[in-house]
Each structure stands twice: as C-alpha cells, then as structure tokens.
CSV table of C-alpha atoms and ligand atoms in Angstrom, one decimal:
chain,number,residue,atom,x,y,z
F,1,MET,CA,121.2,64.1,94.5
F,2,LEU,CA,121.9,67.6,95.6
F,3,ILE,CA,121.1,70.2,92.8
F,4,LEU,CA,122.2,73.8,92.8
F,5,GLY,CA,119.9,75.9,90.6
F,6,ILE,CA,120.8,79.2,89.1
F,7,GLU,CA,118.3,81.6,87.5
F,8,SER,CA,119.6,84.7,85.7
F,9,SER,CA,117.4,85.2,82.6
F,10,CYS,CA,116.2,88.7,83.3
F,11,ASP,CA,116.2,91.0,86.3
F,12,GLU,CA,116.3,88.5,89.2
F,13,THR,CA,119.3,86.5,90.3
F,14,GLY,CA,117.9,83.3,92.0
F,15,LEU,CA,119.8,80.5,93.6
F,16,ALA,CA,118.4,77.4,95.3
F,17,LEU,CA,119.4,74.0,96.6
F,18,TYR,CA,117.1,71.0,95.9
F,19,ASP,CA,117.7,67.5,97.3
F,20,THR,CA,116.0,64.8,95.3
F,21,ALA,CA,116.5,62.3,98.1
F,22,ARG,CA,114.3,64.4,100.4
F,23,GLY,CA,111.8,65.7,98.0
F,24,LEU,CA,111.2,63.0,95.3
F,25,ALA,CA,111.8,59.8,97.2
F,26,PRO,CA,108.7,57.6,97.9
F,27,GLY,CA,106.7,58.9,100.8
F,28,ARG,CA,108.2,62.3,100.5
F,29,ALA,CA,106.5,65.6,99.5
F,30,ALA,CA,108.2,67.7,96.8
F,31,PRO,CA,108.5,70.9,99.0
F,32,GLU,CA,110.7,68.9,101.5
F,33,GLY,CA,113.5,68.8,98.9
F,34,LEU,CA,113.9,72.5,98.8
F,35,LEU,CA,116.7,73.1,101.3
F,36,ALA,CA,117.3,76.8,100.7
F,37,GLN,CA,116.7,79.6,98.2
F,38,ALA,CA,117.9,83.1,97.9
F,39,LEU,CA,116.9,85.9,95.5
F,40,HIS,CA,118.1,89.3,94.5
F,41,SER,CA,115.7,91.4,92.5
F,42,GLN,CA,117.1,94.2,90.4
F,43,VAL,CA,113.8,96.0,90.2
F,44,ALA,CA,115.0,99.1,92.2
F,45,MET,CA,118.0,99.4,89.8
F,46,HIS,CA,115.9,99.3,86.6
F,47,ARG,CA,113.1,101.5,88.0
F,48,ASP,CA,114.8,104.8,87.0
F,49,TYR,CA,114.8,103.6,83.4
F,50,GLY,CA,111.2,102.4,83.3
F,51,GLY,CA,112.2,98.9,82.3
F,52,VAL,CA,115.1,96.4,82.3
F,53,VAL,CA,118.4,97.6,80.9
F,54,PRO,CA,120.1,94.4,79.6
F,55,GLU,CA,123.7,95.5,80.2
F,56,LEU,CA,123.0,96.6,83.7
F,57,ALA,CA,121.2,93.4,84.4
F,58,SER,CA,124.2,91.3,83.2
F,59,ARG,CA,126.6,93.3,85.3
F,60,ASP,CA,124.5,93.0,88.4
F,61,HIS,CA,124.1,89.2,88.0
F,62,ILE,CA,127.9,89.0,88.0
F,63,CYS,CA,128.0,90.7,91.4
F,64,ARG,CA,125.2,88.7,93.0
F,65,VAL,CA,125.5,85.1,91.9
F,66,VAL,CA,128.5,84.0,93.9
F,67,PRO,CA,127.3,85.6,97.2
F,68,LEU,CA,123.9,84.1,96.7
F,69,ALA,CA,125.3,80.7,96.1
F,70,ARG,CA,127.3,81.0,99.3
F,71,SER,CA,124.2,82.0,101.1
F,72,VAL,CA,122.1,79.0,100.0
F,73,LEU,CA,124.9,76.6,100.9
F,74,GLN,CA,125.2,78.2,104.3
F,75,THR,CA,121.5,78.1,105.0
F,76,ALA,CA,121.3,74.4,104.0
F,77,GLY,CA,124.4,73.6,106.0
F,78,CYS,CA,126.0,72.1,102.9
F,79,ALA,CA,129.6,72.3,101.6
F,80,ILE,CA,130.1,73.2,97.9
F,81,ASP,CA,131.5,69.8,97.1
F,82,ALA,CA,128.3,68.1,98.3
F,83,VAL,CA,126.6,69.5,95.1
F,84,ASP,CA,126.0,66.7,92.6
F,85,LEU,CA,124.7,68.8,89.7
F,86,VAL,CA,124.5,72.4,88.7
F,87,ALA,CA,121.3,73.5,86.9
F,88,TYR,CA,120.9,76.9,85.2
F,89,THR,CA,118.5,78.8,83.0
F,90,GLU,CA,119.8,78.2,79.4
F,91,GLY,CA,117.0,80.3,77.9
F,92,PRO,CA,114.9,82.1,76.8
F,93,GLY,CA,115.9,85.5,78.1
F,94,LEU,CA,118.4,88.3,77.8
F,95,ALA,CA,121.6,86.8,76.2
F,96,GLY,CA,124.0,88.6,78.4
F,97,ALA,CA,122.1,87.8,81.6
F,98,LEU,CA,121.8,84.1,80.6
F,99,LEU,CA,125.6,84.0,79.9
F,100,VAL,CA,126.4,84.9,83.5
F,101,GLY,CA,124.3,82.1,85.0
F,102,ALA,CA,125.6,79.6,82.3
F,103,ALA,CA,129.2,80.6,82.8
F,104,VAL,CA,129.1,80.3,86.6
F,105,ALA,CA,127.1,77.0,86.4
F,106,ARG,CA,129.4,75.4,83.8
F,107,SER,CA,132.6,76.5,85.5
F,108,LEU,CA,131.4,75.3,88.9
F,109,ALA,CA,130.3,72.0,87.5
F,110,PHE,CA,133.7,71.6,85.7
F,111,ALA,CA,135.6,72.4,88.9
F,112,LEU,CA,133.5,70.0,91.0
F,113,GLU,CA,133.6,67.3,88.2
F,114,VAL,CA,129.8,67.0,88.2
F,115,PRO,CA,127.3,67.5,85.3
F,116,ALA,CA,125.6,70.8,84.5
F,117,LEU,CA,122.1,70.9,83.1
F,118,GLY,CA,120.6,73.8,81.1
F,119,ILE,CA,116.9,74.3,81.9
F,120,HIS,CA,114.2,76.1,79.9
F,121,HIS,CA,113.0,79.1,81.9
F,122,LEU,CA,109.3,78.5,81.0
F,123,GLU,CA,109.6,74.8,82.0
F,124,GLY,CA,110.7,76.1,85.4
F,125,HIS,CA,107.6,78.2,85.7
F,126,LEU,CA,105.4,75.5,84.3
F,127,LEU,CA,106.5,72.9,86.8
F,128,SER,CA,106.7,75.2,89.8
F,129,PRO,CA,103.2,74.5,91.1
F,130,LEU,CA,104.3,70.9,91.6
F,131,LEU,CA,106.5,72.3,94.4
F,132,SER,CA,103.4,73.3,96.4
F,133,ALA,CA,101.9,71.3,99.3
F,134,ARG,CA,98.7,71.0,97.2
F,135,ALA,CA,100.1,70.0,93.8
F,136,PRO,CA,98.6,69.0,90.5
F,137,SER,CA,99.4,65.7,88.8
F,138,PHE,CA,100.0,65.1,85.1
F,139,PRO,CA,98.2,65.6,82.8
F,140,PHE,CA,97.1,69.3,83.1
F,141,VAL,CA,96.5,72.4,81.1
F,142,ALA,CA,98.9,75.2,81.8
F,143,LEU,CA,98.3,78.9,81.5
F,144,LEU,CA,101.8,80.5,81.2
F,145,VAL,CA,101.6,84.2,81.8
F,146,SER,CA,104.8,86.1,82.2
F,147,GLY,CA,106.5,89.3,81.1
F,148,GLY,CA,107.5,87.8,77.7
F,149,HIS,CA,105.0,85.0,77.1
F,150,THR,CA,101.3,84.2,77.2
F,151,GLN,CA,100.7,80.6,76.2
F,152,LEU,CA,98.2,77.8,76.9
F,153,LEU,CA,99.8,74.3,76.8
F,154,ARG,CA,98.8,70.7,77.3
F,155,VAL,CA,101.2,69.2,79.7
F,156,ASN,CA,101.3,65.4,79.7
F,157,GLY,CA,104.6,64.9,81.6
F,158,VAL,CA,108.0,66.4,82.0
F,159,GLY,CA,109.1,67.6,78.5
F,160,ASP,CA,105.8,66.6,76.9
F,161,TYR,CA,104.3,70.0,76.1
F,162,THR,CA,101.8,70.8,73.3
F,163,LEU,CA,101.1,74.4,72.5
F,164,LEU,CA,97.4,75.1,72.3
F,165,GLY,CA,97.5,78.8,71.7
F,166,GLU,CA,99.6,81.9,72.4
F,167,THR,CA,99.7,85.7,72.1
F,168,GLN,CA,100.1,87.1,68.6
F,169,ASP,CA,101.8,90.2,69.9
F,170,ASP,CA,102.2,91.5,73.5
F,171,ALA,CA,102.4,89.2,76.4
F,172,ALA,CA,100.0,89.7,79.3
F,173,GLY,CA,102.8,90.9,81.6
F,174,GLU,CA,103.9,93.3,79.0
F,175,ALA,CA,100.3,94.7,78.7
F,176,PHE,CA,100.3,95.2,82.5
F,177,ASP,CA,103.7,96.9,82.4
F,178,LYS,CA,102.7,99.2,79.4
F,179,THR,CA,99.4,100.1,81.1
F,180,ALA,CA,101.3,100.9,84.3
F,181,LYS,CA,103.5,103.3,82.3
F,182,LEU,CA,100.5,105.0,80.7
F,183,LEU,CA,99.0,105.5,84.2
F,184,GLY,CA,102.2,106.9,85.6
F,185,LEU,CA,103.0,103.9,87.8
F,186,ASP,CA,106.5,102.5,88.4
F,187,TYR,CA,108.1,99.4,86.8
F,188,PRO,CA,107.3,96.6,87.2
F,189,GLY,CA,103.7,97.5,86.5
F,190,GLY,CA,101.8,94.3,87.2
F,191,PRO,CA,101.4,94.6,91.0
F,192,ALA,CA,100.9,98.4,90.9
F,193,VAL,CA,98.1,98.2,88.3
F,194,SER,CA,96.5,95.4,90.2
F,195,ALA,CA,96.6,97.4,93.5
F,196,LEU,CA,95.2,100.6,91.8
F,197,ALA,CA,92.5,98.6,90.1
F,198,MET,CA,91.2,97.5,93.5
F,199,GLN,CA,90.2,101.1,94.2
F,200,GLY,CA,88.5,101.5,90.9
F,201,ASP,CA,85.1,100.8,89.2
F,202,PRO,CA,85.6,98.3,86.5
F,203,THR,CA,82.3,99.2,84.8
F,204,ARG,CA,82.9,103.0,84.3
F,205,PHE,CA,85.0,102.5,81.2
F,206,LYS,CA,84.6,99.6,78.8
F,207,LEU,CA,87.7,98.3,77.2
F,208,PRO,CA,87.8,95.6,74.4
F,209,ARG,CA,88.3,91.9,75.1
F,210,PRO,CA,90.7,91.1,72.3
F,211,MET,CA,90.0,87.8,70.5
F,212,LEU,CA,87.5,86.7,73.1
F,213,HIS,CA,85.3,85.2,70.4
F,214,SER,CA,88.0,84.2,68.0
F,215,GLY,CA,87.0,80.5,68.4
F,216,ASP,CA,90.6,79.5,69.0
F,217,LEU,CA,93.1,79.7,71.9
F,218,GLU,CA,95.1,82.6,70.6
F,219,PHE,CA,95.5,85.9,72.4
F,220,SER,CA,96.3,89.5,71.4
F,221,PHE,CA,97.0,92.3,73.8
F,222,SER,CA,98.5,95.2,71.8
F,223,GLY,CA,95.1,96.6,70.9
F,224,LEU,CA,94.1,96.6,74.5
F,225,LYS,CA,97.2,98.7,75.3
F,226,THR,CA,96.2,101.2,72.5
F,227,ALA,CA,92.7,101.4,73.9
F,228,VAL,CA,94.1,102.3,77.3
F,229,LEU,CA,96.3,105.0,75.6
F,230,MET,CA,93.2,106.5,73.9
F,231,LEU,CA,91.3,106.4,77.2
F,232,VAL,CA,94.2,108.1,79.0
F,233,LYS,CA,94.3,110.8,76.4
F,234,ARG,CA,90.6,111.4,76.4
F,235,GLU,CA,89.9,111.2,80.2
F,236,LEU,CA,93.2,112.1,81.9
F,237,ASP,CA,95.1,114.5,79.7
F,238,THR,CA,92.2,116.9,79.7
F,239,GLN,CA,91.6,116.7,83.5
F,240,SER,CA,93.2,119.2,85.9
F,241,ASP,CA,91.3,118.3,89.1
F,242,SER,CA,93.6,116.0,91.0
F,243,ALA,CA,90.8,114.3,93.0
F,244,HIS,CA,89.0,113.4,89.8
F,245,THR,CA,92.3,112.3,88.2
F,246,ALA,CA,93.0,109.8,90.9
F,247,GLN,CA,89.6,108.2,90.6
F,248,ILE,CA,89.8,108.1,86.8
F,249,ARG,CA,93.3,106.4,86.9
F,250,ALA,CA,91.9,103.8,89.3
F,251,ASP,CA,88.8,103.3,87.1
F,252,ILE,CA,91.0,102.8,84.0
F,253,ALA,CA,93.2,100.3,85.8
F,254,ALA,CA,90.1,98.4,86.9
F,255,ALA,CA,88.7,98.4,83.4
F,256,PHE,CA,92.0,97.1,82.0
F,257,VAL,CA,92.3,94.3,84.7
F,258,ALA,CA,88.7,93.3,84.1
F,259,ALA,CA,89.3,93.0,80.3
F,260,ILE,CA,92.6,91.0,80.5
F,261,VAL,CA,91.3,88.7,83.3
F,262,GLU,CA,88.1,88.0,81.3
F,263,VAL,CA,90.1,86.9,78.3
F,264,LEU,CA,92.7,84.8,80.2
F,265,CYS,CA,89.9,83.1,82.1
F,266,ALA,CA,87.6,82.4,79.1
F,267,LYS,CA,90.5,80.9,77.0
F,268,SER,CA,91.7,78.8,79.9
F,269,ILE,CA,88.2,77.3,80.3
F,270,ALA,CA,88.1,76.7,76.6
F,271,ALA,CA,91.5,75.0,76.7
F,272,LEU,CA,90.3,72.7,79.5
F,273,ARG,CA,87.1,71.8,77.5
F,274,GLN,CA,89.1,71.2,74.3
F,275,SER,CA,91.6,68.9,76.0
F,276,GLY,CA,89.2,67.2,78.3
F,277,TYR,CA,91.5,67.8,81.3
F,278,ALA,CA,90.2,68.7,84.7
F,279,GLN,CA,93.3,70.5,86.1
F,280,LEU,CA,94.6,74.0,85.3
F,281,VAL,CA,98.0,75.2,86.3
F,282,VAL,CA,98.7,78.9,86.3
F,283,ALA,CA,102.4,80.0,86.2
F,284,GLY,CA,104.5,83.0,85.5
F,285,GLY,CA,104.6,86.5,87.0
F,286,VAL,CA,101.0,87.4,86.1
F,287,GLY,CA,99.9,84.3,87.9
F,288,ALA,CA,100.4,86.3,91.1
F,289,ASN,CA,97.6,88.6,90.1
F,290,VAL,CA,94.9,88.6,92.7
F,291,GLN,CA,92.0,89.5,90.3
F,292,LEU,CA,93.0,86.7,87.9
F,293,ARG,CA,93.1,84.2,90.8
F,294,GLN,CA,89.7,85.3,92.1
F,295,SER,CA,88.2,84.9,88.7
F,296,LEU,CA,89.8,81.5,88.0
F,297,ASN,CA,88.9,80.2,91.4
F,298,ALA,CA,85.3,81.2,90.8
F,299,ALA,CA,85.3,79.6,87.4
F,300,ALA,CA,86.9,76.4,88.8
F,301,THR,CA,84.0,76.1,91.3
F,302,ARG,CA,81.4,76.9,88.6
F,303,GLU,CA,82.8,74.6,85.9
F,304,GLY,CA,84.1,71.8,88.1
F,305,PHE,CA,87.9,71.9,87.5
F,306,ALA,CA,90.8,72.3,89.9
F,307,VAL,CA,93.2,75.2,89.6
F,308,PHE,CA,96.8,75.3,91.0
F,309,TYR,CA,99.2,78.1,91.5
F,310,PRO,CA,102.9,78.2,92.6
F,311,GLU,CA,103.6,79.4,96.1
F,312,PRO,CA,103.5,83.2,96.0
F,313,ALA,CA,107.3,83.5,96.3
F,314,LEU,CA,107.7,81.2,93.3
F,315,CYS,CA,105.4,83.0,90.9
F,316,THR,CA,108.0,85.4,89.6
F,317,ASP,CA,111.5,84.4,88.6
F,318,ASN,CA,113.5,82.4,91.1
F,319,GLY,CA,116.2,79.7,91.5
F,320,ALA,CA,114.0,77.1,93.1
F,321,MET,CA,112.0,76.5,90.0
F,322,ILE,CA,115.2,75.9,88.0
F,323,ALA,CA,116.6,73.4,90.6
F,324,PHE,CA,113.3,71.7,90.8
F,325,ALA,CA,112.8,71.4,87.1
F,326,ALA,CA,116.2,69.8,86.9
F,327,ALA,CA,115.2,67.4,89.7
F,328,LEU,CA,112.1,66.3,87.8
F,329,ARG,CA,114.0,65.9,84.6
F,330,ILE,CA,116.6,63.7,86.3
F,331,ASN,CA,113.9,61.7,87.9
F,332,ALA,CA,112.2,61.1,84.6
F,333,ARG,CA,115.2,60.8,82.3
F,334,GLY,CA,118.3,60.0,84.4
F,335,VAL,CA,121.4,62.1,85.1
F,336,PRO,CA,122.9,63.7,82.0
F,337,GLN,CA,126.5,62.9,81.1
F,338,ALA,CA,129.0,65.4,82.3
F,339,ASN,CA,129.9,67.6,79.3
F,340,ASN,CA,131.4,71.0,78.7
F,341,VAL,CA,129.0,72.2,76.0
F,342,PHE,CA,128.4,75.8,76.8
F,343,SER,CA,125.3,77.4,75.3
F,344,VAL,CA,122.6,79.8,76.0
F,345,ARG,CA,119.4,80.2,74.0
F,346,PRO,CA,117.9,83.6,74.2
F,347,ARG,CA,115.0,82.3,72.0
F,348,TRP,CA,113.9,78.8,72.6
F,349,ASP,CA,110.6,77.1,71.9
F,350,LEU,CA,109.3,75.2,74.9
F,351,THR,CA,107.5,72.6,72.7
F,352,GLN,CA,110.9,71.6,71.2
F,353,LEU,CA,112.0,70.1,74.5
F,354,GLY,CA,112.1,66.4,74.8
Q,1,KG4,O1,107.6,85.4,85.2
Q,1,KG4,P1,108.1,86.8,85.4
Q,1,KG4,O2,108.7,87.1,86.8
Q,1,KG4,O3,109.3,87.1,84.4
Q,1,KG4,C1,109.3,86.7,83.1
Q,1,KG4,O4,109.7,85.5,82.9
Q,1,KG4,O5,108.9,87.5,82.3
Q,1,KG4,O6,107.0,87.8,85.0
Q,1,KG4,C2,107.1,89.2,85.1
Q,1,KG4,C3,105.8,89.8,84.7
Q,1,KG4,C4,105.9,91.4,84.7
Q,1,KG4,O7,105.4,91.8,83.5
Q,1,KG4,C5,105.1,91.8,85.9
Q,1,KG4,O8,104.5,93.1,85.7
Q,1,KG4,C6,104.1,90.7,85.9
Q,1,KG4,O9,104.8,89.5,85.6
Q,1,KG4,N1,103.5,90.6,87.3
Q,1,KG4,C7,102.2,90.8,87.5
Q,1,KG4,C8,102.0,90.7,88.9
Q,1,KG4,N2,103.2,90.4,89.5
Q,1,KG4,C9,104.1,90.3,88.4
Q,1,KG4,N3,101.2,91.2,86.7
Q,1,KG4,C10,99.9,91.3,87.3
Q,1,KG4,N4,99.7,91.2,88.6
Q,1,KG4,C11,100.7,90.9,89.5
Q,1,KG4,N5,100.4,90.8,90.8
Q,2,ZN,ZN1,109.9,84.2,84.2
C-alpha cells in the first residue's frame, strides 16, 4: 500500500511517500519503505517575528504543499493515482495550519477515491524511531520533548499509550526558545542555545532543577526560564565589556542546558525503573539536542538500558513520520473505510487514541 503523508501542524510543510509492501513486509526493514520525502521549513519567514505567526504559517503551507507532493511523487517515480491512502496530521497544532493539510489530504483522497487517515502529530514523533536501521521494539518508555509538549509515556503498541508524567507549564522546547530570546539568539532557539552552551562553563552559574526531587514523573520549566531571566538581568544587563558579555552568555546557556538535561535524564531513568522496561525512545525536536543525547547515552551504559532516537532529519517535524505512523496503524488495525469526515483537532490528547 502506497501512503502519501502530509504534515502541516506548525511551521514545517512535510510530504513523504511510504510503501508498506517494501517496508513492513516479512524480511523487510522499515526504512526501505520510505520512498521519498520533502520538507519546507518556514523558520526564515518567522524569524523576524521571534516566533511562529499562525496566519503566515497557514498561507505558506498553502503555497508549499502541492509542489512538495509533486516533488515526492517525482523522486519516487510514482504517478499520483498509485497512491492508496492519504495520511495527514489531524492535530494537535495550529488550527489554520492543520486545516491546510487536512483540506488537501481529504480532497486528494476524494478525487482518487481512496481513504484518508488523520494522524496524531505526537504519535508520528513517538513512532519515528521505529523508522531507523537500529529500531526499538514494543514495549518501551518514550520521552516526548517538542516545542509544545514534554511527556513521559509507556508505549505498549500502536495506539496503546499511557501517560506517566508531563510538564505542568512550559514544554522543554519552549524553555529552550525562551532562553534563546533572553540571550539574544534567533528563533528557533533550541539549536542556537545548544551550540552556545558548548562554549560555556556549566558550573559557573547554578540554575534550579525544577521538580527533580518531586518523587513523580511531572516536569515544570517556567521557573527555570524566570531564573535565566534573573541571571541575565544580574550578569548581562550590567556588563558593558563585550568580551565578558560573550563568555557570560555562553556560561548562562551552558548552565541552562545542564539544568534541563539533568531533569529530563533523571525523570526518564525513573520512568524506566517504574515501568520495568529496558528501552527508552526519545522523540520530538529537543531529542535532536546533543547534550541530552550525550547524557542519556551515558545513563544507558551506566544503568543498563537501551536508548533510541529518530534519524537526525526525522527529529523535528516532517512528513515521513506521518506516512509511517499511518503505515503502522494500517498494519495493526487494517485499512480505514473511505469517508469524507473532515476534522482537525488543534488540541488532542494522545492517550485518547485507540
Ligand atoms: O517537534 P518539533 O519540531 O515541533 C513541535 O512539534 O513542537 O520541536 C520544535 C522544538 C523547538 O522548541 C526547538 O527549539 C526545539 O524543538 N529544538 C531543539 C533542538 N532542535 C530543535 N532544542 C534543543 N536542542 C536542539 N538541537
Ligand atoms: Zn512536532
């Protein structure tokens, strides 16, 4: 079955083609099914505003989605009428942005007389490490760290997700983005803060480790952002020497990364202990973070668990994870009936999926 996947929940338009006969058949490896993928990131467009402008995002998705669909079909050498199912991100995300992907997917499926399937964006992230050459198997614990979510989940199979803990306020990616802004770095802040932190001394300033000893698997990052703000006011706003300023900024970035990584790592280990599972899957944009990976890899060796990440290109939003999540759903549940129910869900609880 040839699946066209469309991602448009935020500021990336992602398209991909996944062939279940090549990727999920006996004796085949999942990556073999990914025939083509194409992505347009709107980061440059939103940078001037310091964050995503929803209306601009929707309008840009409209311009990109059809050319990108053509591009993946051409790369894979497939005609449009070879597509057997159109999968799209139904939620969560920006309502207008989701509507673009949903409208294109539903119209295309209607015209081709094939089913369309709405996919939960976080399920896409969660299952994307299964698209690696070295893939985990069910069951596993997932640490989902994106721009809007920070969750620990027990994953027993496709659609079988139990929430173990989540952030009470800001998401990890949001904390990275806000810290970047305080340090005068461009949006999106995660990669920039990470790179700056590498030049800094993580021990010069001590930042809080929110809820590290809370005894549960909940997170909170808004206090960390406030602590960074206080540090910036105290150390940077009073400093006029530019050489000193550069080093202070790097040291604050390093202190921030050390704090957030320590909390994410400690709670992931606690979640593994609590569930008795030996595999950890890390997904979502913050999963691309080098310092987090170093720390989790060291913990895995020390504590005797295995840790899995998506391929670097699949950490942030993309169409491949949507096409692939649809493929796994169809493999587990069968092909959905063709229907014309058109819906998007800007807010959508992952654990409500069946
Ligand atoms: O999963 P994602 O692409 O989009 C959402 O579904 O939210 O995640 C985007 C988030 C942003 O907050 C971005 O700053 C963060 O992931 N991010 C990173 C890195 N790359 C992306 N954070 C830390 N280090 C990175 N290397
Ligand atoms: Zn995402």
